[in-house]
CSV table of C-alpha atoms in Angstrom, one decimal:
chain,number,residue,atom,x,y,z
A,263,MET,CA,-0.1,-0.3,-0.1
A,264,LEU,CA,1.2,3.4,-0.8
A,265,SER,CA,2.7,5.5,2.0
A,266,LYS,CA,1.5,9.2,2.6
A,267,ARG,CA,4.2,11.4,2.0
A,268,LEU,CA,5.7,14.1,4.5
A,269,ILE,CA,7.3,16.9,2.3
A,270,ALA,CA,9.4,19.5,3.9
A,271,CYS,CA,9.5,22.9,2.0
A,272,LEU,CA,12.5,25.3,2.4
A,273,ASP,CA,12.0,28.8,0.8
A,274,VAL,CA,15.3,30.1,-0.4
A,275,ARG,CA,16.3,33.8,-1.3
A,276,ASP,CA,19.7,34.8,-2.5
A,277,GLY,CA,20.7,31.0,-1.9
A,278,LYS,CA,19.8,31.0,2.1
A,279,LEU,CA,16.9,29.5,3.7
A,280,ALA,CA,14.1,32.0,4.5
A,281,LYS,CA,10.6,31.3,5.8
A,282,SER,CA,7.8,33.4,5.2
A,283,VAL,CA,4.8,34.1,7.4
A,284,ARG,CA,1.8,34.9,5.1
A,285,PHE,CA,4.5,35.6,2.7
A,286,VAL,CA,5.9,39.0,4.3
A,287,ASN,CA,8.7,39.4,6.6
A,288,THR,CA,10.8,36.7,5.7
A,289,LYS,CA,13.6,36.1,7.9
A,290,ASP,CA,16.9,34.5,7.3
A,291,ILE,CA,17.0,30.9,9.3
A,292,GLY,CA,20.1,29.0,7.8
A,293,ASP,CA,21.9,26.9,5.0
A,294,PRO,CA,19.5,25.0,2.8
A,295,VAL,CA,22.1,22.2,1.8
A,296,GLU,CA,22.5,21.8,5.5
A,297,LYS,CA,18.6,21.4,6.6
A,298,ALA,CA,18.2,19.4,3.4
A,299,ARG,CA,20.9,16.8,4.7
A,300,GLU,CA,19.4,17.0,8.4
A,301,TYR,CA,15.9,16.0,7.0
A,302,TYR,CA,16.8,13.3,4.7
A,303,ALA,CA,19.0,11.6,7.5
A,304,ASP,CA,15.7,11.9,9.6
A,305,GLY,CA,13.3,10.2,7.2
A,306,LEU,CA,12.0,12.7,5.3
A,307,ASP,CA,10.0,11.4,2.2
A,308,GLU,CA,10.6,14.6,-0.3
A,309,LEU,CA,11.9,17.6,-0.4
A,310,VAL,CA,10.8,21.0,-1.9
A,311,PHE,CA,12.9,24.3,-2.4
A,312,TYR,CA,11.1,27.1,-3.4
A,313,ASP,CA,13.4,30.0,-4.5
A,314,ILE,CA,12.0,33.6,-3.7
A,315,THR,CA,14.8,35.3,-4.8
A,316,ALA,CA,13.6,38.8,-5.8
A,317,SER,CA,16.4,39.9,-8.3
A,318,SER,CA,16.9,37.9,-11.7
A,319,ASP,CA,20.7,38.4,-11.6
A,320,LYS,CA,20.8,36.0,-8.5
A,321,ARG,CA,18.8,33.4,-9.7
A,322,ALA,CA,21.7,31.1,-10.7
A,323,ILE,CA,22.5,30.8,-7.0
A,324,MET,CA,19.4,28.5,-6.9
A,325,LEU,CA,21.1,26.0,-9.3
A,326,ASP,CA,24.3,25.6,-7.2
A,327,VAL,CA,22.0,25.1,-4.2
A,328,VAL,CA,19.9,22.2,-6.0
A,329,GLU,CA,23.3,20.7,-7.3
A,330,ALA,CA,24.9,20.5,-3.7
A,331,VAL,CA,21.8,19.0,-2.7
A,332,ALA,CA,21.2,16.4,-5.1
A,333,LYS,CA,24.8,15.1,-4.5
A,334,GLU,CA,24.2,14.2,-1.1
A,335,VAL,CA,20.0,13.8,-0.8
A,336,PHE,CA,18.7,10.6,-2.5
A,337,ILE,CA,14.8,11.2,-2.3
A,338,PRO,CA,12.7,13.2,-4.7
A,339,LEU,CA,13.7,16.7,-5.0
A,340,SER,CA,11.1,19.3,-6.3
A,341,VAL,CA,11.9,22.8,-7.0
A,342,GLY,CA,9.8,25.8,-7.8
A,343,GLY,CA,9.6,29.7,-7.6
A,344,GLY,CA,10.1,31.7,-10.8
A,345,VAL,CA,10.0,28.9,-13.4
A,346,ARG,CA,8.7,30.5,-16.4
A,347,SER,CA,9.8,28.6,-19.3
A,348,VAL,CA,10.8,24.9,-20.6
A,349,ALA,CA,14.6,26.5,-20.3
A,350,ASP,CA,14.0,27.2,-16.8
A,351,ALA,CA,12.6,23.7,-15.6
A,352,THR,CA,15.4,22.1,-17.8
A,353,ASP,CA,18.1,23.9,-15.9
A,354,LEU,CA,16.7,22.7,-12.7
A,355,ARG,CA,16.4,19.2,-13.9
A,356,LEU,CA,20.0,19.2,-15.1
A,357,ALA,CA,21.0,20.7,-11.5
A,358,GLY,CA,19.4,17.7,-9.9
A,359,ALA,CA,15.6,18.5,-9.4
A,360,GLU,CA,13.2,15.7,-9.9
A,361,LYS,CA,10.3,17.8,-10.3
A,362,ILE,CA,9.5,21.3,-11.1
A,363,ASN,CA,6.9,23.4,-9.6
A,364,VAL,CA,5.3,25.9,-11.7
A,365,ASN,CA,2.7,28.5,-10.2
A,366,SER,CA,2.3,32.3,-11.3
A,367,ALA,CA,4.0,32.0,-14.6
A,368,ALA,CA,1.5,29.0,-15.5
A,369,VAL,CA,-1.6,30.8,-14.4
A,370,ALA,CA,-0.3,34.1,-16.7
A,371,ARG,CA,0.2,31.3,-19.6
A,372,PRO,CA,-1.3,28.0,-18.8
A,373,ALA,CA,0.0,26.3,-21.7
A,374,LEU,CA,3.9,26.4,-19.8
A,375,ILE,CA,2.2,23.5,-18.1
A,376,ALA,CA,1.6,21.2,-21.6
A,377,GLU,CA,5.1,22.5,-22.6
A,378,CYS,CA,7.0,21.6,-19.5
A,379,ALA,CA,4.8,18.1,-19.4
A,380,GLU,CA,6.0,17.4,-22.9
A,381,ALA,CA,9.6,18.3,-22.2
A,382,ILE,CA,10.0,16.9,-18.9
A,383,GLY,CA,7.1,14.4,-18.5
A,384,ASN,CA,3.7,14.6,-16.7
A,385,GLN,CA,5.1,13.2,-13.7
A,386,ASN,CA,7.6,15.6,-13.2
A,387,VAL,CA,5.1,18.8,-13.3
A,388,VAL,CA,3.9,19.9,-10.2
A,389,LEU,CA,1.1,22.5,-10.3
A,390,SER,CA,1.5,24.7,-7.4
A,391,MET,CA,-1.7,26.8,-6.5
A,392,ASP,CA,-2.0,29.6,-3.9
A,393,ILE,CA,-5.6,29.7,-3.4
A,394,ARG,CA,-7.6,32.2,-1.0
A,395,GLN,CA,-11.0,31.8,0.3
A,396,VAL,CA,-13.7,34.4,-1.4
A,397,PRO,CA,-17.6,34.6,-1.3
A,398,GLU,CA,-19.1,32.3,-4.1
A,399,SER,CA,-19.6,34.5,-7.2
A,400,ALA,CA,-20.1,33.9,-10.9
A,401,ASP,CA,-16.4,33.8,-11.4
A,402,CYS,CA,-15.6,31.9,-8.3
A,403,PRO,CA,-18.4,29.3,-7.8
A,404,SER,CA,-16.3,27.0,-5.7
A,405,GLY,CA,-15.9,30.0,-3.1
A,406,TYR,CA,-12.1,29.7,-3.5
A,407,GLU,CA,-10.0,31.9,-5.8
A,408,ILE,CA,-6.4,31.9,-7.3
A,409,VAL,CA,-4.1,34.5,-6.4
A,410,ILE,CA,-0.6,35.4,-7.4
A,411,ASN,CA,2.8,37.1,-6.8
A,412,GLY,CA,2.9,35.4,-3.3
A,413,GLY,CA,-0.7,36.2,-2.6
A,414,ARG,CA,-1.0,40.1,-3.2
A,415,THR,CA,-2.5,39.6,-6.7
A,416,PRO,CA,-6.2,38.0,-6.9
A,417,MET,CA,-6.7,36.4,-10.3
A,418,GLY,CA,-10.5,36.0,-10.3
A,419,ILE,CA,-10.1,32.4,-11.5
A,420,ASP,CA,-11.8,29.7,-9.7
A,421,GLY,CA,-9.6,27.4,-7.4
A,422,LEU,CA,-11.4,24.0,-8.3
A,423,ALA,CA,-11.4,24.9,-12.0
A,424,TRP,CA,-7.8,25.7,-12.2
A,425,ALA,CA,-7.1,22.6,-10.5
A,426,LEU,CA,-8.8,20.7,-13.1
A,427,GLU,CA,-7.5,22.6,-15.8
A,428,GLY,CA,-4.2,21.9,-14.6
A,429,GLU,CA,-4.6,18.4,-14.7
A,430,ARG,CA,-6.1,18.5,-17.7
A,431,LEU,CA,-3.0,20.7,-19.5
A,432,GLY,CA,-0.7,17.7,-17.9
A,433,ALA,CA,0.2,18.3,-14.4
A,434,GLY,CA,1.2,15.1,-12.6
A,435,GLU,CA,0.5,16.5,-9.2
A,436,LEU,CA,-0.9,19.5,-7.4
A,437,VAL,CA,0.1,21.6,-4.5
A,438,VAL,CA,-3.0,23.4,-2.8
A,439,ASN,CA,-1.2,26.0,-0.9
A,440,ALA,CA,-4.0,28.0,1.4
A,441,ILE,CA,-2.7,31.4,1.4
A,442,ASP,CA,-5.4,32.4,4.5
A,443,ALA,CA,-3.8,29.5,6.4
A,444,ASP,CA,-0.1,30.2,5.3
A,445,GLY,CA,2.2,30.7,8.3
A,446,THR,CA,-0.5,30.6,11.0
A,447,ARG,CA,0.3,27.0,12.2
A,448,ASP,CA,-3.8,26.9,13.0
A,449,GLY,CA,-4.0,23.9,10.6
A,450,TYR,CA,-4.6,23.3,6.5
A,451,GLU,CA,-7.7,24.2,4.7
A,452,LEU,CA,-9.5,20.8,5.0
A,453,LYS,CA,-12.4,21.7,3.3
A,454,LEU,CA,-10.5,23.1,0.1
A,455,THR,CA,-7.9,20.4,0.0
A,456,ALA,CA,-10.8,17.6,0.0
A,457,MET,CA,-12.6,19.2,-2.4
A,458,ILE,CA,-9.6,19.3,-4.9
A,459,ALA,CA,-8.5,16.0,-4.3
A,460,GLU,CA,-11.9,14.3,-4.8
A,461,ALA,CA,-12.3,16.2,-8.2
A,462,VAL,CA,-8.8,15.4,-9.6
A,463,ARG,CA,-7.1,11.8,-10.3
A,464,ILE,CA,-3.5,13.1,-9.7
A,465,PRO,CA,-1.8,13.2,-6.4
A,466,VAL,CA,-2.6,16.5,-3.9
A,467,ILE,CA,-0.1,18.0,-1.5
A,468,ALA,CA,-1.6,19.9,1.2
A,469,SER,CA,0.2,23.1,2.0
A,470,GLY,CA,0.0,26.0,4.6
A,471,GLY,CA,-1.2,26.0,8.1
A,472,ALA,CA,0.7,23.4,9.7
A,473,GLY,CA,1.5,23.9,13.1
A,474,LYS,CA,0.5,20.6,15.0
A,475,PRO,CA,0.9,16.8,14.4
A,476,GLU,CA,-3.0,16.9,14.3
A,477,HIS,CA,-3.2,19.0,11.2
A,478,LEU,CA,-1.1,16.4,9.2
A,479,LYS,CA,-3.4,13.6,10.2
A,480,GLU,CA,-6.4,15.9,9.2
A,481,ALA,CA,-4.9,16.8,6.0
A,482,LEU,CA,-4.0,13.1,5.4
A,483,THR,CA,-7.5,11.7,6.3
A,484,THR,CA,-10.3,14.2,6.4
A,485,GLY,CA,-8.5,16.4,3.7
A,486,LYS,CA,-7.9,13.6,1.7
A,487,ALA,CA,-4.5,14.6,0.6
A,488,ASP,CA,-1.7,12.3,-0.8
A,489,ALA,CA,1.1,14.2,1.1
A,490,ALA,CA,1.6,16.9,3.7
A,491,LEU,CA,3.9,19.8,3.2
A,492,VAL,CA,5.4,21.5,6.2
A,493,ALA,CA,7.9,24.3,6.6
A,494,SER,CA,7.9,26.2,10.1
A,495,MET,CA,7.1,23.3,12.4
A,496,VAL,CA,10.3,21.6,11.5
A,497,HIS,CA,12.4,24.6,10.6
A,498,TYR,CA,12.7,25.9,13.9
A,499,GLY,CA,13.1,22.9,15.8
A,500,ASP,CA,9.6,22.5,17.2
A,501,TYR,CA,9.1,19.0,15.7
A,502,ARG,CA,11.5,16.6,14.2
A,503,VAL,CA,10.5,15.1,10.7
A,504,SER,CA,10.9,11.4,12.4
A,505,GLU,CA,8.7,12.4,15.5
A,506,LEU,CA,6.0,13.5,13.1
A,507,LYS,CA,6.0,10.6,11.0
A,508,ARG,CA,6.2,8.3,14.2
A,509,TRP,CA,3.2,9.9,15.4
A,510,LEU,CA,1.1,9.6,12.3
A,511,HIS,CA,2.0,6.1,12.0
A,512,GLN,CA,1.0,5.3,15.5
A,513,GLU,CA,-2.4,7.4,14.7
A,514,GLY,CA,-2.9,4.7,12.0
A,515,VAL,CA,-1.9,6.9,9.0
A,516,LYS,CA,0.5,4.7,6.5
A,517,MET,CA,3.9,6.1,6.6
A,518,ARG,CA,7.2,4.8,5.5
A,519,MET,CA,8.9,4.0,8.7
A,520,SER,CA,12.5,2.6,7.5
A,521,TRP,CA,14.9,4.7,6.3
B,178,MET,CA,35.7,-0.5,-9.7
B,179,ALA,CA,38.0,-0.8,-12.5
B,180,ASP,CA,35.8,-0.2,-15.3
B,181,PRO,CA,33.2,2.2,-15.6
B,182,ILE,CA,29.3,1.6,-15.6
B,183,VAL,CA,27.6,2.8,-18.6
B,184,ILE,CA,24.1,4.3,-17.8
B,185,ILE,CA,22.5,4.3,-21.4
B,186,ASP,CA,21.5,7.5,-22.6
B,187,TYR,CA,18.3,7.4,-25.2
B,188,ASP,CA,16.8,10.8,-24.4
B,189,ALA,CA,14.5,9.0,-21.8
B,190,GLY,CA,14.9,11.4,-19.1
B,191,ASN,CA,17.4,12.9,-16.5
B,192,LEU,CA,20.2,10.5,-16.1
B,193,ARG,CA,22.3,12.2,-13.5
B,194,SER,CA,20.5,11.4,-10.6
B,195,VAL,CA,21.3,7.6,-11.3
B,196,GLN,CA,25.0,8.5,-11.7
B,197,ARG,CA,25.3,10.8,-8.9
B,198,ALA,CA,23.7,7.7,-6.5
B,199,CYS,CA,26.3,5.6,-8.4
B,200,ALA,CA,28.9,8.1,-7.3
B,201,GLU,CA,27.6,7.9,-3.8
B,202,VAL,CA,28.3,4.1,-3.3
B,203,GLY,CA,31.5,4.5,-4.9
B,204,ALA,CA,31.2,3.8,-8.4
B,205,GLN,CA,32.4,5.7,-11.5
B,206,ALA,CA,29.3,5.6,-13.8
B,207,VAL,CA,29.5,7.3,-17.5
B,208,ILE,CA,26.2,8.4,-19.0
B,209,SER,CA,26.5,7.2,-22.9
B,210,ASN,CA,24.4,6.9,-26.2
B,211,ASP,CA,27.5,5.4,-28.0
B,212,PRO,CA,26.6,1.6,-28.7
B,213,THR,CA,30.4,0.9,-29.2
B,214,GLN,CA,31.0,2.0,-25.5
B,215,VAL,CA,27.8,0.1,-23.9
B,216,LYS,CA,29.3,-3.0,-26.0
B,217,ALA,CA,32.6,-2.3,-24.1
B,218,ALA,CA,31.2,-2.0,-20.6
B,219,SER,CA,31.4,-4.1,-18.0
B,220,ARG,CA,28.0,-3.6,-16.6
B,221,ILE,CA,25.0,-1.3,-17.5
B,222,ILE,CA,22.4,0.5,-16.1
B,223,PHE,CA,19.3,0.7,-18.4
B,224,PRO,CA,17.2,3.9,-16.9
B,225,GLY,CA,14.4,6.1,-18.1
B,226,VAL,CA,11.3,7.8,-17.5
B,227,GLY,CA,9.1,8.9,-20.7
B,228,ALA,CA,7.2,7.0,-22.9
B,229,ALA,CA,7.6,3.5,-24.4
B,230,GLY,CA,7.1,4.6,-27.8
B,231,SER,CA,9.6,7.5,-28.2
B,232,ALA,CA,11.9,5.4,-26.0
B,233,MET,CA,12.2,2.7,-28.6
B,234,VAL,CA,12.6,4.9,-31.4
B,235,SER,CA,15.4,6.5,-30.2
B,236,LEU,CA,17.0,3.3,-29.1
B,237,ARG,CA,16.3,1.6,-32.7
B,238,ARG,CA,17.7,4.9,-34.4
B,239,ASN,CA,20.7,5.2,-32.3
B,240,GLY,CA,21.8,1.4,-32.5
B,241,LEU,CA,21.7,0.9,-28.6
B,242,ALA,CA,18.8,-1.8,-28.6
B,243,ASP,CA,21.1,-3.8,-30.5
B,244,ALA,CA,24.1,-3.2,-28.2
B,245,LEU,CA,21.7,-3.4,-25.3
B,246,ARG,CA,20.4,-6.8,-26.5
B,247,GLY,CA,24.2,-8.0,-27.3
B,248,ALA,CA,25.4,-7.0,-23.7
B,249,VAL,CA,22.6,-9.0,-21.9
B,250,GLY,CA,23.7,-12.0,-24.7
B,251,ASP,CA,27.3,-11.5,-23.6
B,252,GLY,CA,26.3,-12.3,-19.8
B,253,LYS,CA,27.2,-8.6,-18.8
B,254,PRO,CA,25.3,-7.6,-15.6
B,255,VAL,CA,22.3,-5.3,-16.7
B,256,LEU,CA,20.1,-3.3,-14.4
B,257,GLY,CA,16.7,-1.7,-15.7
B,258,ILE,CA,15.3,1.0,-13.9
B,259,CYS,CA,11.3,1.9,-14.5
B,260,LEU,CA,10.7,2.5,-18.2
B,261,GLY,CA,14.2,0.5,-18.6
B,262,LEU,CA,12.4,-2.5,-17.0
B,263,GLN,CA,9.3,-2.0,-18.8
B,264,ILE,CA,10.6,-1.7,-22.2
B,265,SER,CA,12.7,-5.1,-21.5
B,266,LEU,CA,9.5,-6.8,-22.1
B,267,ARG,CA,8.1,-8.0,-25.2
B,268,HIS,CA,5.2,-5.4,-25.6
B,269,SER,CA,3.8,-2.5,-23.9
B,270,GLU,CA,0.1,-0.9,-24.0
B,271,GLU,CA,1.7,2.4,-23.9
B,272,ASN,CA,1.6,3.7,-27.4
B,273,ASP,CA,1.2,0.0,-28.5
B,274,THR,CA,4.9,-0.7,-28.9
B,275,GLU,CA,6.7,-3.8,-29.7
B,276,THR,CA,9.8,-3.5,-27.2
B,277,LEU,CA,13.2,-5.1,-26.6
B,278,GLY,CA,11.7,-8.7,-25.7
B,279,LEU,CA,14.3,-9.7,-23.2
B,280,ILE,CA,11.9,-11.2,-21.0
B,281,PRO,CA,8.7,-12.8,-22.2
B,282,GLY,CA,5.3,-10.6,-21.2
B,283,GLU,CA,3.9,-7.1,-21.5
B,284,THR,CA,3.6,-3.9,-19.8
B,285,ARG,CA,0.4,-3.0,-18.8
B,286,ARG,CA,-1.3,0.4,-18.0
B,287,PHE,CA,-2.9,0.2,-14.3
B,288,ARG,CA,-6.6,0.0,-14.6
B,289,LEU,CA,-8.2,1.2,-11.0
B,290,ASP,CA,-11.3,0.8,-9.4
B,291,ARG,CA,-10.9,2.4,-6.5
B,292,PRO,CA,-11.4,6.1,-7.2
B,293,GLU,CA,-9.0,7.3,-4.4
B,294,LEU,CA,-6.0,5.7,-6.0
B,295,LYS,CA,-4.2,7.9,-8.2
B,296,ILE,CA,-2.4,7.6,-11.4
B,297,PRO,CA,0.4,7.5,-11.8
B,298,HIS,CA,1.4,5.4,-8.6
B,299,MET,CA,3.6,8.0,-7.0
B,300,GLY,CA,5.4,7.6,-3.8
B,301,TRP,CA,6.8,5.2,-1.2
B,302,ASN,CA,5.5,1.7,-1.1
B,303,GLU,CA,7.1,-1.8,0.1
B,304,VAL,CA,8.7,-3.7,-1.9
B,305,ARG,CA,8.4,-7.7,-1.1
B,306,PRO,CA,10.9,-10.0,-2.1
B,307,VAL,CA,9.2,-13.2,-3.5
B,308,GLN,CA,12.1,-15.2,-4.2
B,309,PRO,CA,15.7,-14.7,-3.1
B,310,HIS,CA,18.4,-12.7,-5.4
B,311,PRO,CA,21.8,-11.0,-4.8
B,312,LEU,CA,20.6,-7.6,-5.6
B,313,LEU,CA,17.5,-8.1,-2.9
B,314,ASP,CA,19.6,-9.4,-0.5
B,315,GLY,CA,19.5,-7.5,2.7
B,316,ILE,CA,15.9,-5.8,2.2
B,317,GLU,CA,13.8,-6.2,5.3
B,318,ALA,CA,10.1,-6.4,5.9
B,319,GLY,CA,8.8,-3.0,5.6
B,320,ASP,CA,11.5,-1.3,3.4
B,321,GLU,CA,10.0,0.9,1.1
B,322,PHE,CA,11.5,2.5,-2.4
B,323,TYR,CA,10.1,5.2,-4.1
B,324,PHE,CA,8.0,4.6,-7.5
B,325,VAL,CA,6.6,6.9,-10.2
B,326,HIS,CA,4.5,5.1,-12.9
B,327,ALA,CA,1.3,4.5,-14.8
B,328,TYR,CA,2.4,0.8,-16.4
B,329,TYR,CA,3.4,-1.9,-14.7
B,330,PRO,CA,5.5,-5.2,-15.8
B,331,ALA,CA,3.5,-8.0,-16.5
B,332,PRO,CA,6.1,-11.2,-17.1
B,333,GLU,CA,4.8,-14.4,-18.7
B,334,ASP,CA,6.8,-16.6,-16.5
B,335,GLN,CA,6.4,-16.0,-12.6
B,336,ALA,CA,9.8,-17.3,-12.2
B,337,CYS,CA,11.1,-14.0,-13.3
B,338,VAL,CA,9.2,-12.2,-10.5
B,339,TYR,CA,11.5,-11.4,-7.9
B,340,ALA,CA,9.5,-8.9,-5.7
B,341,ARG,CA,6.1,-7.8,-5.4
B,342,THR,CA,4.4,-4.6,-4.2
B,343,THR,CA,0.8,-3.8,-3.5
B,344,TYR,CA,-1.2,-0.9,-5.2
B,345,GLU,CA,-5.2,-1.8,-5.7
B,346,ASP,CA,-3.3,-5.2,-6.6
B,347,ASP,CA,-0.1,-6.7,-6.7
B,348,PHE,CA,2.2,-5.9,-9.7
B,349,ALA,CA,5.9,-7.2,-10.2
B,350,ALA,CA,8.2,-4.7,-8.6
B,351,ALA,CA,11.4,-6.5,-9.8
B,352,VAL,CA,12.0,-8.7,-12.4
B,353,GLY,CA,14.8,-10.6,-13.4
B,354,ARG,CA,16.4,-13.2,-15.9
B,355,GLY,CA,20.0,-14.4,-15.7
B,356,ASN,CA,22.5,-11.3,-15.5
B,357,TYR,CA,19.4,-8.8,-16.5
B,358,PHE,CA,17.8,-7.5,-13.4
B,359,GLY,CA,14.7,-4.8,-13.7
B,360,VAL,CA,13.0,-2.7,-10.9
B,361,GLN,CA,10.0,-0.7,-11.3
B,362,PHE,CA,11.0,1.6,-8.5
B,363,HIS,CA,13.7,4.3,-8.5
B,364,PRO,CA,16.8,2.9,-6.5
B,365,GLU,CA,18.4,6.4,-7.2
B,366,LYS,CA,15.5,8.1,-5.0
B,367,SER,CA,15.3,5.9,-2.1
B,368,GLY,CA,17.2,6.8,0.0
B,369,ARG,CA,19.7,4.4,1.9
B,370,VAL,CA,18.0,1.3,0.6
B,371,GLY,CA,18.1,2.0,-2.7
B,372,LEU,CA,21.6,3.0,-2.8
B,373,ALA,CA,22.3,-0.2,-0.7
B,374,LEU,CA,20.9,-2.0,-3.9
B,375,LEU,CA,22.7,0.1,-6.4
B,376,ASP,CA,25.9,-0.8,-4.5
B,377,ARG,CA,25.2,-4.5,-4.7
B,378,PHE,CA,24.7,-3.9,-8.4
B,379,THR,CA,28.0,-2.5,-8.6
B,380,ARG,CA,29.5,-5.7,-7.3
B,381,TRP,CA,27.3,-8.3,-8.9
B,382,ASP,CA,28.7,-10.9,-11.0
B,383,GLY,CA,25.4,-11.7,-13.2
B,384,GLN,CA,24.6,-14.9,-11.4
B,385,CYS,CA,21.5,-15.6,-9.4
């Protein structure tokens, strides 16, 4: 039986680790390569790097980070943030990323998903969606709306419709990032996550809001997610990766328990 | 290792992760699409992600299909990974493709009844050896490997099946015959247990 996955997301800016709270006031918390090594040794199932480097001339630093991590960490490595073209995706893949996350650029130009799927395979294209709750409307009948630019720009696109469109265009996996919950540690947006997980036939990763082990269990059971993404709850040493996996396992969630 | 391992390059995905994993276990591996180099190799890794149809076109065009068949015939240890295992069978449902035929049987697409099971089968799952093999030596109950695939190998002869994994039903996760061995999972992305399998391959004499 397939295990549920615990995924840690590391936000990287100018080659250094950062964790955003509601995407503002990011503060530097260390070396991404060292953190990756630590989580790998502690049983992490998958790693995501999100490049939040502002200036484009510093983007090449990310390739060095990916390359350094890929030499030592032998679990799937997913990289996103600023991927605008097949060339960006291919550069990251050559540096050692397994999967490529597309987000804002795919909202602006959906064909990017199909182009990346064609070039690197559907299973390696992850559509990352930042979604906020809104009143139900003609544009957003699900009551959830796609936002971009780190949550600053609402797009008037329905969250559920975009998930289905992403799957149709060839995304192999979806990250459902609830912008309202991101960084709050109050728990994942379970209703949103379950709504999308039930509508698509590709894996769904719950993201945004994890603060306690119970939140992970909720996402992987009632939220119907295939994987739970964590950030601050492990980055600051509040919980260890192995501790979370052990707890979930004891609670009856199927996890990989030998590493 | 005196002779490098050759990782066959046939435009079927990113092969550097396999090369890096070989380096991690102390084995030098070169990525090559040159049939001469494949023929001269001491051992071969035949990886791949992507579609069976385009993979076969590329293998035939480059003369790699014959070089690979020759290497298997010569008794060299060959490790197929993912698509590299699938196209070692005779036929694939993917693009309705005639494949290499090193092992009798075919590659089939998952047909799942339970709606909560996703395609591809993506993530970590238990690999249960069903008969001993030098490359599976040391795998313990509960050891999981990383899978990403929508198709699975279905060999005709159950004697070729060395390990099984359960998704909705059981499927063959490791298939072998003589000096050829193939795994449906990705040892290069499967942490310690995956690296251990690659390490055993770098020392395998091709006997089982």
